Amino acid sequence: MTPPRFTTMGCRLNAYETEAMKALAEQAGMGDAVVINTCAVTAEAVRKARQEIRRLRRENPEARLIVTGCAAQIDPDSFAAMSEVDHVIGNTEKMSPDTWRGLNPDFIGETERVQVNDIMSVTETAGHLIDGFGTRSRAYVQVQNGCDHRCTFCIIPFGRGNSRSVPAGVVVDQIKRLVQGGFNEVVLTGVDLTSWGADLPGTPRLGDLVMRILRLVPDLPRLRISSIDSIEVDENLMLAIATEQRLMPHLHLSLQHGDDLILKRMKRRHLRDDAIRFTEEARRLRPGMTFGADIIAGFPTETEAHFENSLKLVEECDLTWLHVFPYSPRPGTPAARMPQVDGRAIKARAARLRAAGDARVERHLGQQHGRTHRILMEAPDMGRTEQFAEVSLASPQQEGAIVTATITGHSGARLTA
């Protein structure tokens, strides 16, 4: 029997959940099927999902085709209307063993073609803990799901539901298993990571979780945090940045823009000066800290002057790794009803932001020449520094090992050692 094939689009959380679905499908004895885990972060992401569905159907004419993920959760009927699609399942349903048992061809009974319930009614998360995925070097641990904020450009809360947290004890136990299994780096992931704990007894903060992990799992060599909202960072997280060398000196920030008026229209909770202050303080506490950031180009009403403030923010926050998103309207969001920016201007501004990001990467890599780094090997000839820069090594190393090497130069966006 051919096992189901999975395609993942979008974020690391989707990739994590795909691994959980693989295990659930295997346990249910699923046969020949193709599953696509979709993303809905932009209109372009949804368009690509439809394109991928058509491609998968052409390549797998006899297999059952199952669509899940955020795009399926938000607009299940439109995917159910596609002739290529056999089943549509929601973000909660995809994590349920009963769903996959019902999709098994040997299941006795009728399986609904569309299984998508109200995501806002979900109060639990992480009933699907998995002990690592991807390479043997780095494991991802989901500690939070959903989002309570309503940024005007974002549809994701309607795909993921309200914020909910995994209890600290459950997280610590999983990380202990991962370390025992040989993982040298763990990455904490979530949809709105810095809201972790708000729904737990005593309302702990993300910094409390980080400090607890580092204290209770002393054998964990490296802990990394994925994307955070800097305005929500708590005192204990700043303390960890200052004092815990096992917490990696790289943070990815959800900044989105560099102009105060646009930030207000986005319904963000920070202003540009907040972002600048945070990066300055974090770098003061931890010299050598690097930052990545999400920035949207061409948000509705954005003028050239507004955009210039985003470009300046790249310099003022000393951002290194940029994720640039050309704005595209998502039906159902307030921003989609605002005056839109010309598409050619959006494309040109996104290109300018990416060029600024490339220049920052070039500068950062140039500064590493002659320096010694501890590198986590993701492949025999490639690893990453603590600041998340890729490194090519001249001689093969054990995958998953942490090796010390001196940087000899760089080629493109990768260091050499």
GROMACS .gro file of C-alpha atoms in nm:
model
  417
    1MET     CA    1   0.000   0.000   0.000
    2THR     CA    2   0.137   0.339  -0.101
    3PRO     CA    3   0.158   0.574   0.201
    4PRO     CA    4  -0.004   0.919   0.173
    5ARG     CA    5   0.211   1.195   0.025
    6PHE     CA    6   0.212   1.535   0.194
    7THR     CA    7   0.280   1.882   0.055
    8THR     CA    8   0.335   2.173   0.295
    9MET     CA    9   0.292   2.541   0.214
   10GLY     CA   10   0.361   2.835   0.445
   11CYS     CA   11   0.507   2.856   0.792
   12ARG     CA   12   0.715   2.635   1.018
   13LEU     CA   13   0.405   2.559   1.224
   14ASN     CA   14   0.245   2.407   0.914
   15ALA     CA   15   0.558   2.199   0.860
   16TYR     CA   16   0.539   2.082   1.221
   17GLU     CA   17   0.173   1.988   1.184
   18THR     CA   18   0.240   1.803   0.858
   19GLU     CA   19   0.477   1.573   1.049
   20ALA     CA   20   0.203   1.513   1.306
   21MET     CA   21  -0.047   1.435   1.027
   22LYS     CA   22   0.194   1.185   0.873
   23ALA     CA   23   0.203   0.996   1.202
   24LEU     CA   24  -0.178   1.009   1.239
   25ALA     CA   25  -0.230   0.889   0.881
   26GLU     CA   26   0.015   0.603   0.933
   27GLN     CA   27  -0.156   0.499   1.257
   28ALA     CA   28  -0.493   0.502   1.076
   29GLY     CA   29  -0.360   0.282   0.796
   30MET     CA   30  -0.428   0.542   0.529
   31GLY     CA   31  -0.379   0.427   0.171
   32ASP     CA   32  -0.311   0.609  -0.154
   33ALA     CA   33  -0.379   0.977  -0.090
   34VAL     CA   34  -0.227   1.320  -0.148
   35VAL     CA   35  -0.258   1.578   0.130
   36ILE     CA   36  -0.184   1.949   0.085
   37ASN     CA   37  -0.143   2.164   0.397
   38THR     CA   38  -0.226   2.516   0.275
   39CYS     CA   39  -0.133   2.869   0.383
   40ALA     CA   40  -0.353   3.179   0.379
   41VAL     CA   41  -0.114   3.453   0.490
   42THR     CA   42  -0.158   3.640   0.159
   43ALA     CA   43  -0.391   3.622  -0.140
   44GLU     CA   44  -0.089   3.501  -0.337
   45ALA     CA   45  -0.046   3.210  -0.095
   46VAL     CA   46  -0.406   3.101  -0.160
   47ARG     CA   47  -0.356   3.132  -0.537
   48LYS     CA   48  -0.046   2.914  -0.515
   49ALA     CA   49  -0.240   2.659  -0.309
   50ARG     CA   50  -0.500   2.626  -0.586
   51GLN     CA   51  -0.224   2.599  -0.844
   52GLU     CA   52  -0.055   2.326  -0.640
   53ILE     CA   53  -0.383   2.135  -0.601
   54ARG     CA   54  -0.427   2.126  -0.979
   55ARG     CA   55  -0.068   2.011  -1.028
   56LEU     CA   56  -0.102   1.736  -0.768
   57ARG     CA   57  -0.420   1.611  -0.931
   58ARG     CA   58  -0.254   1.595  -1.273
   59GLU     CA   59   0.036   1.398  -1.129
   60ASN     CA   60  -0.184   1.172  -0.911
   61PRO     CA   61  -0.504   1.112  -1.108
   62GLU     CA   62  -0.614   0.808  -0.905
   63ALA     CA   63  -0.525   0.922  -0.553
   64ARG     CA   64  -0.767   1.086  -0.312
   65LEU     CA   65  -0.675   1.452  -0.275
   66ILE     CA   66  -0.724   1.604   0.071
   67VAL     CA   67  -0.692   1.978   0.139
   68THR     CA   68  -0.629   2.118   0.486
   69GLY     CA   69  -0.451   2.412   0.653
   70CYS     CA   70  -0.539   2.778   0.698
   71ALA     CA   71  -0.676   2.843   0.349
   72ALA     CA   72  -0.905   2.541   0.383
   73GLN     CA   73  -1.014   2.652   0.731
   74ILE     CA   74  -1.100   3.006   0.618
   75ASP     CA   75  -1.276   2.924   0.289
   76PRO     CA   76  -1.363   2.554   0.281
   77ASP     CA   77  -1.646   2.586   0.031
   78SER     CA   78  -1.426   2.729  -0.244
   79PHE     CA   79  -1.184   2.437  -0.214
   80ALA     CA   80  -1.468   2.184  -0.195
   81ALA     CA   81  -1.597   2.333  -0.522
   82MET     CA   82  -1.272   2.241  -0.700
   83SER     CA   83  -1.322   1.926  -0.909
   84GLU     CA   84  -0.973   1.808  -0.815
   85VAL     CA   85  -1.052   1.793  -0.441
   86ASP     CA   86  -1.201   1.490  -0.262
   87HIS     CA   87  -1.195   1.608   0.101
   88VAL     CA   88  -1.150   1.938   0.289
   89ILE     CA   89  -1.056   1.922   0.658
   90GLY     CA   90  -1.002   2.207   0.903
   91ASN     CA   91  -0.704   2.296   1.121
   92THR     CA   92  -0.856   2.132   1.428
   93GLU     CA   93  -0.981   1.826   1.244
   94LYS     CA   94  -0.643   1.758   1.081
   95MET     CA   95  -0.495   1.694   1.426
   96SER     CA   96  -0.762   1.441   1.526
   97PRO     CA   97  -0.695   1.064   1.498
   98ASP     CA   98  -1.069   1.013   1.432
   99THR     CA   99  -1.046   1.226   1.117
  100TRP     CA  100  -0.774   1.009   0.967
  101ARG     CA  101  -0.948   0.686   1.068
  102GLY     CA  102  -1.256   0.814   0.889
  103LEU     CA  103  -1.051   0.887   0.576
  104ASN     CA  104  -0.916   0.531   0.568
  105PRO     CA  105  -1.067   0.346   0.267
  106ASP     CA  106  -1.156   0.055   0.500
  107PHE     CA  107  -1.362   0.281   0.727
  108ILE     CA  108  -1.718   0.151   0.759
  109GLY     CA  109  -1.959   0.441   0.744
  110GLU     CA  110  -1.992   0.770   0.565
  111THR     CA  111  -1.715   1.030   0.579
  112GLU     CA  112  -1.816   1.391   0.531
  113ARG     CA  113  -1.650   1.553   0.233
  114VAL     CA  114  -1.602   1.881   0.423
  115GLN     CA  115  -1.500   1.863   0.790
  116VAL     CA  116  -1.435   2.218   0.910
  117ASN     CA  117  -1.570   2.340   1.242
  118ASP     CA  118  -1.559   2.679   1.417
  119ILE     CA  119  -1.191   2.742   1.496
  120MET     CA  120  -1.285   3.014   1.747
  121SER     CA  121  -1.440   2.751   1.974
  122VAL     CA  122  -1.113   2.560   2.014
  123THR     CA  123  -0.953   2.594   2.358
  124GLU     CA  124  -0.679   2.329   2.345
  125THR     CA  125  -0.353   2.299   2.157
  126ALA     CA  126  -0.065   2.057   2.106
  127GLY     CA  127  -0.246   1.730   2.146
  128HIS     CA  128  -0.009   1.627   1.867
  129LEU     CA  129   0.339   1.660   2.015
  130ILE     CA  130   0.606   1.514   1.790
  131ASP     CA  131   0.965   1.446   1.881
  132GLY     CA  132   1.140   1.648   1.614
  133PHE     CA  133   1.120   1.674   1.238
  134GLY     CA  134   1.330   1.779   0.942
  135THR     CA  135   1.701   1.730   0.993
  136ARG     CA  136   1.859   1.555   1.288
  137SER     CA  137   2.016   1.883   1.395
  138ARG     CA  138   1.724   2.101   1.496
  139ALA     CA  139   1.384   2.022   1.647
  140TYR     CA  140   1.077   2.246   1.651
  141VAL     CA  141   0.843   2.252   1.949
  142GLN     CA  142   0.503   2.411   1.920
  143VAL     CA  143   0.423   2.592   2.244
  144GLN     CA  144   0.138   2.816   2.127
  145ASN     CA  145  -0.128   2.840   1.857
  146GLY     CA  146  -0.378   3.105   1.745
  147CYS     CA  147  -0.383   3.481   1.794
  148ASP     CA  148  -0.601   3.723   1.993
  149HIS     CA  149  -0.492   4.030   1.796
  150ARG     CA  150  -0.670   4.161   1.490
  151CYS     CA  151  -0.419   4.334   1.266
  152THR     CA  152  -0.610   4.486   0.977
  153PHE     CA  153  -0.414   4.300   0.707
  154CYS     CA  154  -0.420   3.955   0.867
  155ILE     CA  155  -0.662   3.667   0.812
  156ILE     CA  156  -0.464   3.413   1.015
  157PRO     CA  157  -0.668   3.435   1.342
  158PHE     CA  158  -0.964   3.306   1.140
  159GLY     CA  159  -0.753   3.011   1.029
  160ARG     CA  160  -0.588   2.940   1.363
  161GLY     CA  161  -0.840   3.061   1.622
  162ASN     CA  162  -0.774   3.243   1.947
  163SER     CA  163  -0.444   3.218   2.135
  164ARG     CA  164  -0.388   2.907   2.343
  165SER     CA  165  -0.075   2.780   2.514
  166VAL     CA  166   0.092   2.448   2.589
  167PRO     CA  167   0.164   2.416   2.964
  168ALA     CA  168   0.530   2.464   3.056
  169GLY     CA  169   0.562   2.118   3.210
  170VAL     CA  170   0.450   1.954   2.885
  171VAL     CA  171   0.700   2.164   2.688
  172VAL     CA  172   0.988   2.082   2.923
  173ASP     CA  173   0.912   1.708   2.911
  174GLN     CA  174   0.912   1.710   2.533
  175ILE     CA  175   1.241   1.900   2.514
  176LYS     CA  176   1.399   1.653   2.757
  177ARG     CA  177   1.298   1.370   2.519
  178LEU     CA  178   1.440   1.560   2.222
  179VAL     CA  179   1.774   1.612   2.396
  180GLN     CA  180   1.783   1.244   2.492
  181GLY     CA  181   1.715   1.168   2.126
  182GLY     CA  182   2.027   1.358   2.022
  183PHE     CA  183   1.896   1.700   1.918
  184ASN     CA  184   2.138   1.984   1.995
  185GLU     CA  185   1.902   2.272   1.917
  186VAL     CA  186   1.534   2.329   1.991
  187VAL     CA  187   1.324   2.607   1.836
  188LEU     CA  188   1.011   2.731   2.013
  189THR     CA  189   0.734   2.802   1.761
  190GLY     CA  190   0.383   2.945   1.761
  191VAL     CA  191   0.152   3.178   1.574
  192ASP     CA  192   0.189   3.461   1.831
  193LEU     CA  193   0.472   3.330   2.047
  194THR     CA  194   0.499   3.622   2.288
  195SER     CA  195   0.136   3.573   2.394
  196TRP     CA  196   0.231   3.235   2.543
  197GLY     CA  197   0.097   3.185   2.891
  198ALA     CA  198  -0.185   3.440   2.892
  199ASP     CA  199  -0.444   3.160   2.910
  200LEU     CA  200  -0.256   2.947   3.165
  201PRO     CA  201  -0.293   2.956   3.546
  202GLY     CA  202  -0.089   3.242   3.689
  203THR     CA  203  -0.049   3.394   3.340
  204PRO     CA  204   0.323   3.317   3.299
  205ARG     CA  205   0.517   3.492   3.022
  206LEU     CA  206   0.739   3.362   2.743
  207GLY     CA  207   1.049   3.464   2.939
  208ASP     CA  208   0.933   3.244   3.228
  209LEU     CA  209   0.907   2.949   2.989
  210VAL     CA  210   1.253   3.014   2.842
  211MET     CA  211   1.416   3.040   3.185
  212ARG     CA  212   1.238   2.725   3.301
  213ILE     CA  213   1.351   2.526   2.997
  214LEU     CA  214   1.713   2.635   3.040
  215ARG     CA  215   1.705   2.555   3.411
  216LEU     CA  216   1.533   2.217   3.388
  217VAL     CA  217   1.704   2.091   3.072
  218PRO     CA  218   2.071   2.167   3.147
  219ASP     CA  219   2.191   1.931   2.872
  220LEU     CA  220   2.020   2.133   2.596
  221PRO     CA  221   2.305   2.309   2.411
  222ARG     CA  222   2.099   2.561   2.211
  223LEU     CA  223   1.752   2.712   2.248
  224ARG     CA  224   1.617   2.933   1.973
  225ILE     CA  225   1.302   3.147   1.958
  226SER     CA  226   1.112   3.192   1.633
  227SER     CA  227   0.919   3.508   1.540
  228ILE     CA  228   0.819   3.737   1.829
  229ASP     CA  229   0.628   4.060   1.879
  230SER     CA  230   0.888   4.283   2.046
  231ILE     CA  231   0.631   4.502   2.223
  232GLU     CA  232   0.522   4.194   2.425
  233VAL     CA  233   0.871   4.093   2.540
  234ASP     CA  234   0.882   4.054   2.920
  235GLU     CA  235   1.154   4.116   3.181
  236ASN     CA  236   1.252   3.750   3.211
  237LEU     CA  237   1.305   3.719   2.837
  238MET     CA  238   1.533   4.023   2.847
  239LEU     CA  239   1.712   3.863   3.144
  240ALA     CA  240   1.759   3.544   2.943
  241ILE     CA  241   1.900   3.745   2.651
  242ALA     CA  242   2.148   3.907   2.888
  243THR     CA  243   2.257   3.604   3.090
  244GLU     CA  244   2.185   3.279   2.908
  245GLN     CA  245   2.444   3.194   2.645
  246ARG     CA  246   2.244   2.886   2.542
  247LEU     CA  247   1.966   3.117   2.419
  248MET     CA  248   2.070   3.195   2.063
  249PRO     CA  249   2.157   3.560   1.981
  250HIS     CA  250   1.912   3.584   1.692
  251LEU     CA  251   1.554   3.710   1.708
  252HIS     CA  252   1.303   3.741   1.426
  253LEU     CA  253   1.072   4.038   1.486
  254SER     CA  254   0.719   4.094   1.363
  255LEU     CA  255   0.769   4.463   1.277
  256GLN     CA  256   0.562   4.491   0.954
  257HIS     CA  257   0.637   4.860   0.890
  258GLY     CA  258   0.850   5.158   0.986
  259ASP     CA  259   0.598   5.441   0.976
  260ASP     CA  260   0.381   5.525   1.276
  261LEU     CA  261   0.068   5.616   1.078
  262ILE     CA  262   0.082   5.295   0.878
  263LEU     CA  263   0.144   5.094   1.195
  264LYS     CA  264  -0.171   5.249   1.346
  265ARG     CA  265  -0.368   5.167   1.031
  266MET     CA  266  -0.235   4.812   1.054
  267LYS     CA  267  -0.361   4.807   1.417
  268ARG     CA  268  -0.017   4.712   1.541
  269ARG     CA  269   0.059   4.777   1.908
  270HIS     CA  270   0.405   4.930   1.867
  271LEU     CA  271   0.551   5.242   1.706
  272ARG     CA  272   0.884   5.270   1.521
  273ASP     CA  273   1.062   5.410   1.828
  274ASP     CA  274   0.950   5.103   2.028
  275ALA     CA  275   1.119   4.877   1.774
  276ILE     CA  276   1.438   5.083   1.774
  277ARG     CA  277   1.453   5.091   2.155
  278PHE     CA  278   1.403   4.715   2.177
  279THR     CA  279   1.679   4.629   1.930
  280GLU     CA  280   1.919   4.874   2.095
  281GLU     CA  281   1.850   4.733   2.441
  282ALA     CA  282   1.873   4.370   2.328
  283ARG     CA  283   2.205   4.440   2.153
  284ARG     CA  284   2.334   4.624   2.463
  285LEU     CA  285   2.250   4.319   2.675
  286ARG     CA  286   2.386   4.075   2.419
  287PRO     CA  287   2.651   4.220   2.187
  288GLY     CA  288   2.648   4.037   1.856
  289MET     CA  289   2.271   3.988   1.858
  290THR     CA  290   2.124   3.975   1.506
  291PHE     CA  291   1.768   4.048   1.403
  292GLY     CA  292   1.540   3.936   1.127
  293ALA     CA  293   1.207   4.103   1.058
  294ASP     CA  294   0.885   4.076   0.862
  295ILE     CA  295   0.809   4.394   0.665
  296ILE     CA  296   0.514   4.459   0.437
  297ALA     CA  297   0.563   4.674   0.126
  298GLY     CA  298   0.272   4.866  -0.023
  299PHE     CA  299   0.019   4.852   0.260
  300PRO     CA  300  -0.296   5.050   0.167
  301THR     CA  301  -0.248   5.431   0.184
  302GLU     CA  302   0.134   5.389   0.197
  303THR     CA  303   0.304   5.690   0.037
  304GLU     CA  304   0.664   5.709  -0.074
  305ALA     CA  305   0.743   5.896   0.249
  306HIS     CA  306   0.580   5.620   0.457
  307PHE     CA  307   0.780   5.359   0.267
  308GLU     CA  308   1.106   5.549   0.321
  309ASN     CA  309   1.049   5.511   0.694
  310SER     CA  310   1.048   5.131   0.650
  311LEU     CA  311   1.374   5.154   0.457
  312LYS     CA  312   1.525   5.370   0.733
  313LEU     CA  313   1.407   5.123   0.998
  314VAL     CA  314   1.623   4.853   0.840
  315GLU     CA  315   1.926   5.070   0.921
  316GLU     CA  316   1.805   5.206   1.254
  317CYS     CA  317   1.724   4.859   1.393
  318ASP     CA  318   2.029   4.709   1.223
  319LEU     CA  319   1.816   4.433   1.071
  320THR     CA  320   2.000   4.154   0.895
  321TRP     CA  321   1.753   3.891   0.773
  322LEU     CA  322   1.442   4.042   0.609
  323HIS     CA  323   1.123   3.866   0.510
  324VAL     CA  324   0.959   4.111   0.268
  325PHE     CA  325   0.591   4.069   0.185
  326PRO     CA  326   0.440   4.266  -0.106
  327TYR     CA  327   0.094   4.358   0.025
  328SER     CA  328  -0.200   4.174  -0.130
  329PRO     CA  329  -0.557   4.229  -0.007
  330ARG     CA  330  -0.723   3.944   0.180
  331PRO     CA  331  -1.102   3.947   0.147
  332GLY     CA  332  -1.260   3.974   0.490
  333THR     CA  333  -0.988   4.197   0.637
  334PRO     CA  334  -1.031   4.572   0.708
  335ALA     CA  335  -0.720   4.657   0.502
  336ALA     CA  336  -0.882   4.512   0.190
  337ARG     CA  337  -1.139   4.793   0.209
  338MET     CA  338  -0.875   5.070   0.240
  339PRO     CA  339  -0.742   5.269  -0.060
  340GLN     CA  340  -0.497   5.037  -0.234
  341VAL     CA  341  -0.146   5.116  -0.362
  342ASP     CA  342  -0.070   5.063  -0.731
  343GLY     CA  343   0.061   4.710  -0.790
  344ARG     CA  344   0.368   4.831  -0.980
  345ALA     CA  345   0.464   5.055  -0.690
  346ILE     CA  346   0.422   4.765  -0.445
  347LYS     CA  347   0.649   4.544  -0.655
  348ALA     CA  348   0.914   4.817  -0.686
  349ARG     CA  349   0.909   4.894  -0.312
  350ALA     CA  350   0.937   4.527  -0.222
  351ALA     CA  351   1.240   4.501  -0.451
  352ARG     CA  352   1.402   4.800  -0.281
  353LEU     CA  353   1.344   4.648   0.063
  354ARG     CA  354   1.491   4.317  -0.049
  355ALA     CA  355   1.794   4.500  -0.188
  356ALA     CA  356   1.838   4.675   0.147
  357GLY     CA  357   1.816   4.338   0.319
  358ASP     CA  358   2.072   4.186   0.083
  359ALA     CA  359   2.309   4.473   0.161
  360ARG     CA  360   2.269   4.411   0.534
  361VAL     CA  361   2.340   4.040   0.490
  362GLU     CA  362   2.652   4.123   0.286
  363ARG     CA  363   2.768   4.358   0.561
  364HIS     CA  364   2.704   4.103   0.837
  365LEU     CA  365   2.885   3.824   0.653
  366GLY     CA  366   3.181   4.051   0.581
  367GLN     CA  367   3.212   4.128   0.952
  368GLN     CA  368   3.250   3.757   1.033
  369HIS     CA  369   3.574   3.704   0.839
  370GLY     CA  370   3.842   3.573   1.076
  371ARG     CA  371   3.597   3.517   1.361
  372THR     CA  372   3.545   3.180   1.530
  373HIS     CA  373   3.191   3.045   1.545
  374ARG     CA  374   3.014   2.747   1.697
  375ILE     CA  375   2.826   2.595   1.406
  376LEU     CA  376   2.533   2.353   1.420
  377MET     CA  377   2.567   2.114   1.125
  378GLU     CA  378   2.247   2.077   0.922
  379ALA     CA  379   2.420   1.866   0.657
  380PRO     CA  380   2.772   1.719   0.631
  381ASP     CA  381   2.900   2.032   0.455
  382MET     CA  382   2.661   2.305   0.582
  383GLY     CA  383   2.564   2.446   0.919
  384ARG     CA  384   2.448   2.766   1.091
  385THR     CA  385   2.612   3.002   1.334
  386GLU     CA  386   2.441   3.104   1.655
  387GLN     CA  387   2.327   3.420   1.467
  388PHE     CA  388   2.167   3.191   1.204
  389ALA     CA  389   2.407   3.260   0.916
  390GLU     CA  390   2.470   2.964   0.686
  391VAL     CA  391   2.825   2.830   0.670
  392SER     CA  392   2.987   2.597   0.415
  393LEU     CA  393   3.265   2.387   0.567
  394ALA     CA  394   3.564   2.262   0.370
  395SER     CA  395   3.558   1.915   0.529
  396PRO     CA  396   3.249   1.704   0.607
  397GLN     CA  397   3.118   1.697   0.964
  398GLN     CA  398   2.864   1.487   1.150
  399GLU     CA  399   2.510   1.608   1.089
  400GLY     CA  400   2.363   1.746   1.411
  401ALA     CA  401   2.703   1.810   1.573
  402ILE     CA  402   2.814   2.151   1.698
  403VAL     CA  403   3.161   2.228   1.564
  404THR     CA  404   3.394   2.522   1.618
  405ALA     CA  405   3.543   2.677   1.305
  406THR     CA  406   3.706   3.000   1.189
  407ILE     CA  407   3.536   3.191   0.908
  408THR     CA  408   3.760   3.230   0.603
  409GLY     CA  409   3.526   3.431   0.379
  410HIS     CA  410   3.184   3.422   0.222
  411SER     CA  411   3.025   3.337  -0.111
  412GLY     CA  412   2.684   3.479  -0.190
  413ALA     CA  413   2.472   3.463   0.125
  414ARG     CA  414   2.680   3.187   0.287
  415LEU     CA  415   2.994   3.202   0.500
  416THR     CA  416   3.285   2.968   0.435
  417ALA     CA  417   3.502   2.798   0.696
   0.00000   0.00000   0.00000
